[in-house]
Amino acid sequence: MKSTFYSHALGLLGLSEVAFAVAAAASSSSVKINAGAKLQHVDGFGFSQAFTRAGQFQAADTAIQKQALDLLFSKESGAGFSIIRNWIPSSFDYTIEPNSPGSASAPPQYRWDGWDEGQLWFTKQAVSYGVKTIYADAWSAPGFMKTSGSEATAGYLCGTPGHDCATGDWRQAYADYLVQYVKFYGNEGLHITHLGFLNEPDFRASYSQMQISPNASEAISFIPVLHKTVDTAKLDVSITCCDATGWDKQSSYTDALVAAGMEHDLGVITAHMYSSDATYPLNTSLPTWLSEAGVGTSVGGFVPTWYNTGALNEGLSWASKIAKGFVDAGLSAYLYWEGFEIAQQQSASHLLDTTGTNNTVVLQSGIFHAFSMWSRFVRPGAHRVDTSGGSNLANVTTAAFQNQDKSVVVIFTNTGSADQPTDLVVPDHKAGSSAKAWLTDNTHKVEQTSVGRVRGDSIQVTIPAHSVVTVKFP
Ligand SMILES: *[C@@H]1O[C@H](CO)[C@@H](O)[C@H](O)[C@H]1NC(C)=O
Ligand SMILES: *[C@@H]1O[C@H](CO)[C@@H](O)[C@H](O)[C@H]1NC(C)=O
Ligand SMILES: *[C@@H]1O[C@H](CO)[C@@H](O)[C@H](O)[C@H]1NC(C)=O
Ligand SMILES: *[C@@H]1O[C@H](CO)[C@@H](O)[C@H](O)[C@H]1NC(C)=O
């Protein structure tokens, strides 16, 4: 599968060389969108309500609940998120298989509580807004399937290379358990589209966890078993790997997975950004997702701030991470950690919070606005498309996309301290005259703004200092 990547990469290189020539020949102050030059496919944007947050959302006051759901999922007035990431609980209270059947070959006893810590309700809400991409990810196998005997202490899946256990080889049992979780959702009328069996396997946590070696040998020995089990169950589910703590770690895992032929059985490569951001493409032909992102409390709490000092709890910092992720790393999806939390303002690892007496007011973070500038406009099934020109726009990242409905979206992220005017050449389809633009900066929050018309084939756009401007050609 490696050769597929190289030919693909060479194709891209060819395109950008052509684009550069066009840019040099045309005015350096204009940006041109080459909608015919397709880059990566877009799966969408998302977040999680794992670890009890879905249950708190479900229990919230109904007016607040509706407001938060609209903000998260509405394509008209909200962020229009299109992916949710649920966890497959492994803790005794919530897992679908709380007790060991005694040995790996003994029949399992599954249970379904029709609640899943509120995630069943939350998934139904997301689907009612049109969300179609449901990622279910396990942080660990049940403890009795692991070398450590506990889901919350470090250990490996029994039966993977070098990890023999007295109770047997649990690889097939773990695959059956994951498939059973997907089936429970299927019985509720919900289609889990993506399935993960690891979370941060390069890290030792104080909660649900399961490790793999740097050469990913445990994953390589399990993925074919899971793929066959999913196939046999006739489920339409893409398998992901490995939700490592950072891009660099996932890059090493990916090289090992690709070398072992795992691209055949996997659907998506997933990584988090805690130990390193997505700033370069991974060597795989599979789509790559930044599947979890957030910030520790040490950088500050939940704030509405768009830009002040450039701290990591501010919106523009995230606008820049998303832009680099899609442009420099070729991401197909970007997911924040949590969406809605109640009175947790000590942390900025969620997008909406509450305040006021009895928590009756919903608060939006600057980070929420950063995501909204992308997720409302760039829809699942879009492709990123090539752009040329704009080389004089200091500190501006330009990303362009074509949606399935043929609308073209251009997102300018200006992290610099100067306003940047540019001519945007209208892409080659008829609706150019009805272009619309939205602006987020310190005084505008995803607010529609005027578009200046210049000539027949281009519009003038000013990208204010420290802002994101999203232009849409319907
Ligand atoms: C993978 O790494 C583990 C742990 O370092 C090692 O024991 C094992 O031999 C390695 N497997 C391969 C196939 O290189
Ligand atoms: C991908 O492969 C190319 C060619 O071997 C190499 O130069 C590049 O560093 C690799 N990138 C990553 C992220 O491993
Ligand atoms: C807050 O909730 C308490 C307990 O339900 C209730 O007595 C009180 O009236 C509420 N306050 C407001 C301002 O709604
Ligand atoms: C662009 O960024 C560089 C590096 O951070 C900085 O030195 C320069 O002043 C910035 N330019 C503008 C116009 O903000």
Coordinates of C-alpha atoms in Angstrom, one line a residue, residues 135-300:
Y135 CA -17.2 7.0 16.2
A136 CA -17.3 4.5 19.1
D137 CA -13.9 4.1 20.7
A138 CA -12.8 1.8 23.5
W139 CA -10.2 3.1 26.0
S140 CA -9.5 -0.5 27.2
A141 CA -10.7 -4.0 26.9
P142 CA -12.6 -5.3 30.0
G143 CA -9.9 -5.9 32.7
F144 CA -10.2 -9.7 32.6
M145 CA -9.0 -9.6 29.0
K146 CA -5.7 -7.8 29.9
T147 CA -2.4 -8.7 31.3
S148 CA -2.9 -6.4 34.3
G149 CA -6.4 -7.8 35.0
S150 CA -7.8 -4.3 35.4
E151 CA -9.2 -1.9 32.9
A152 CA -7.8 1.1 34.7
T153 CA -4.2 -0.1 35.1
A154 CA -1.6 -0.4 32.4
G155 CA -1.7 -3.7 30.5
Y156 CA -1.9 -5.4 27.1
L157 CA -4.5 -7.4 25.4
C158 CA -4.0 -11.1 26.3
G159 CA -3.0 -13.2 23.3
T160 CA -1.1 -10.5 21.5
P161 CA 2.6 -11.2 20.9
G162 CA 4.5 -11.6 24.1
H163 CA 1.4 -11.3 26.3
D164 CA 0.3 -14.7 27.3
C165 CA -2.3 -15.1 30.1
A166 CA -3.5 -18.1 32.0
T167 CA -7.1 -17.5 30.9
G168 CA -6.1 -17.7 27.2
D169 CA -6.0 -15.6 24.1
W170 CA -8.7 -12.9 24.3
R171 CA -8.3 -11.3 20.9
Q172 CA -11.4 -12.9 19.4
A173 CA -13.4 -12.2 22.6
Y174 CA -12.4 -8.6 22.5
A175 CA -13.4 -8.3 18.8
D176 CA -16.8 -10.0 19.6
Y177 CA -17.3 -7.6 22.5
L178 CA -16.7 -4.5 20.3
V179 CA -18.9 -5.9 17.6
Q180 CA -21.6 -6.6 20.2
Y181 CA -21.5 -2.9 21.3
V182 CA -22.0 -1.8 17.7
K183 CA -25.0 -4.3 17.5
F184 CA -26.6 -2.9 20.6
Y185 CA -26.6 0.6 19.0
G186 CA -27.9 -1.0 15.8
N187 CA -30.8 -2.5 17.7
E188 CA -31.6 1.1 18.8
G189 CA -31.7 2.2 15.2
L190 CA -28.2 3.9 15.4
H191 CA -25.4 3.2 12.9
I192 CA -22.0 3.3 14.5
T193 CA -19.8 4.1 11.4
H194 CA -16.3 4.0 13.0
L195 CA -14.9 1.7 15.6
G196 CA -11.7 2.1 17.7
F197 CA -10.1 -0.3 20.1
L198 CA -7.5 1.9 21.7
N199 CA -7.1 5.3 23.3
E200 CA -3.7 6.9 23.9
P201 CA -1.9 3.5 24.0
D202 CA 1.5 5.3 24.4
F203 CA 0.4 6.7 27.8
R204 CA -0.1 5.3 31.3
A205 CA -3.2 6.9 32.8
S206 CA -5.0 6.7 36.1
Y207 CA -8.2 5.6 34.4
S208 CA -9.3 3.3 31.6
Q209 CA -6.3 2.4 29.4
M210 CA -4.6 -0.2 27.3
Q211 CA -1.1 -0.1 25.9
I212 CA 0.7 -1.2 22.7
S213 CA 4.4 -1.3 22.0
P214 CA 6.2 1.4 19.9
N215 CA 6.2 -1.1 17.0
A216 CA 2.4 -1.5 17.4
S217 CA 2.8 -5.3 17.3
E218 CA -0.3 -5.8 19.6
A219 CA -2.4 -3.7 17.2
I220 CA -1.0 -5.5 14.2
S221 CA -2.0 -8.9 15.7
F222 CA -5.5 -7.7 16.7
I223 CA -6.7 -5.6 13.7
P224 CA -7.1 -8.5 11.3
V225 CA -9.2 -10.4 13.9
L226 CA -11.4 -7.4 14.4
H227 CA -11.8 -6.8 10.7
K228 CA -12.8 -10.4 10.1
T229 CA -15.3 -10.2 13.0
V230 CA -16.8 -7.0 11.7
D231 CA -17.1 -8.5 8.2
T232 CA -18.6 -11.7 9.4
A233 CA -21.2 -9.7 11.3
K234 CA -21.9 -7.8 8.0
L235 CA -21.4 -4.4 9.7
D236 CA -20.6 -1.3 7.7
V237 CA -18.0 0.0 10.1
S238 CA -14.5 1.5 9.5
I239 CA -11.9 0.4 12.0
T240 CA -9.6 3.1 13.4
C241 CA -6.1 3.1 15.0
C242 CA -4.6 4.3 17.4
D243 CA -5.7 7.6 19.0
A244 CA -2.1 8.1 20.2
T245 CA -1.4 11.1 22.5
G246 CA 0.2 13.1 19.6
W247 CA 0.9 13.3 15.9
D248 CA 4.5 12.2 16.2
K249 CA 3.6 9.1 18.2
Q250 CA 0.9 8.2 15.7
S251 CA 3.3 8.8 12.8
S252 CA 5.6 6.0 14.2
Y253 CA 2.6 3.7 14.8
T254 CA 1.3 4.5 11.3
D255 CA 4.6 3.5 9.7
A256 CA 4.5 0.2 11.5
L257 CA 0.9 -0.4 10.6
V258 CA 1.5 0.4 6.9
A259 CA 4.6 -1.8 6.7
A260 CA 2.5 -4.7 8.2
G261 CA -0.2 -4.3 5.5
M262 CA -2.8 -2.9 8.0
E263 CA -4.2 -0.3 5.5
H264 CA -6.2 -3.2 4.1
D265 CA -8.2 -3.6 7.3
L266 CA -8.2 -0.1 8.7
G267 CA -10.5 2.8 7.6
V268 CA -9.0 5.8 9.4
I269 CA -5.8 6.7 11.2
T270 CA -6.6 8.7 14.4
A271 CA -4.3 10.8 16.6
H272 CA -4.6 13.3 19.4
M273 CA -2.6 16.6 19.7
Y274 CA -1.5 16.6 23.4
S275 CA 2.1 15.6 22.8
S276 CA 2.4 17.1 19.3
D277 CA 0.1 18.9 16.8
A278 CA -0.8 17.7 13.3
T279 CA 1.6 19.7 11.1
Y280 CA 2.7 17.2 8.4
P281 CA 1.0 14.4 6.4
L282 CA 1.4 10.9 7.7
N283 CA 2.7 8.3 5.2
T284 CA -0.6 6.5 4.6
S285 CA -3.2 6.4 1.9
L286 CA -5.9 6.3 4.6
P287 CA -7.7 9.4 5.8
T288 CA -6.3 10.9 9.0
W289 CA -8.3 12.4 11.8
L290 CA -7.2 14.6 14.7
S291 CA -9.7 12.7 16.9
E292 CA -9.2 14.4 20.3
A293 CA -7.9 17.8 21.2
G294 CA -8.0 20.1 24.3
V295 CA -5.9 22.0 26.8
G296 CA -4.8 21.4 30.4
T297 CA -6.1 23.6 33.2
S298 CA -2.5 25.0 33.5
V299 CA -3.0 27.2 30.4
G300 CA -6.2 28.8 31.9

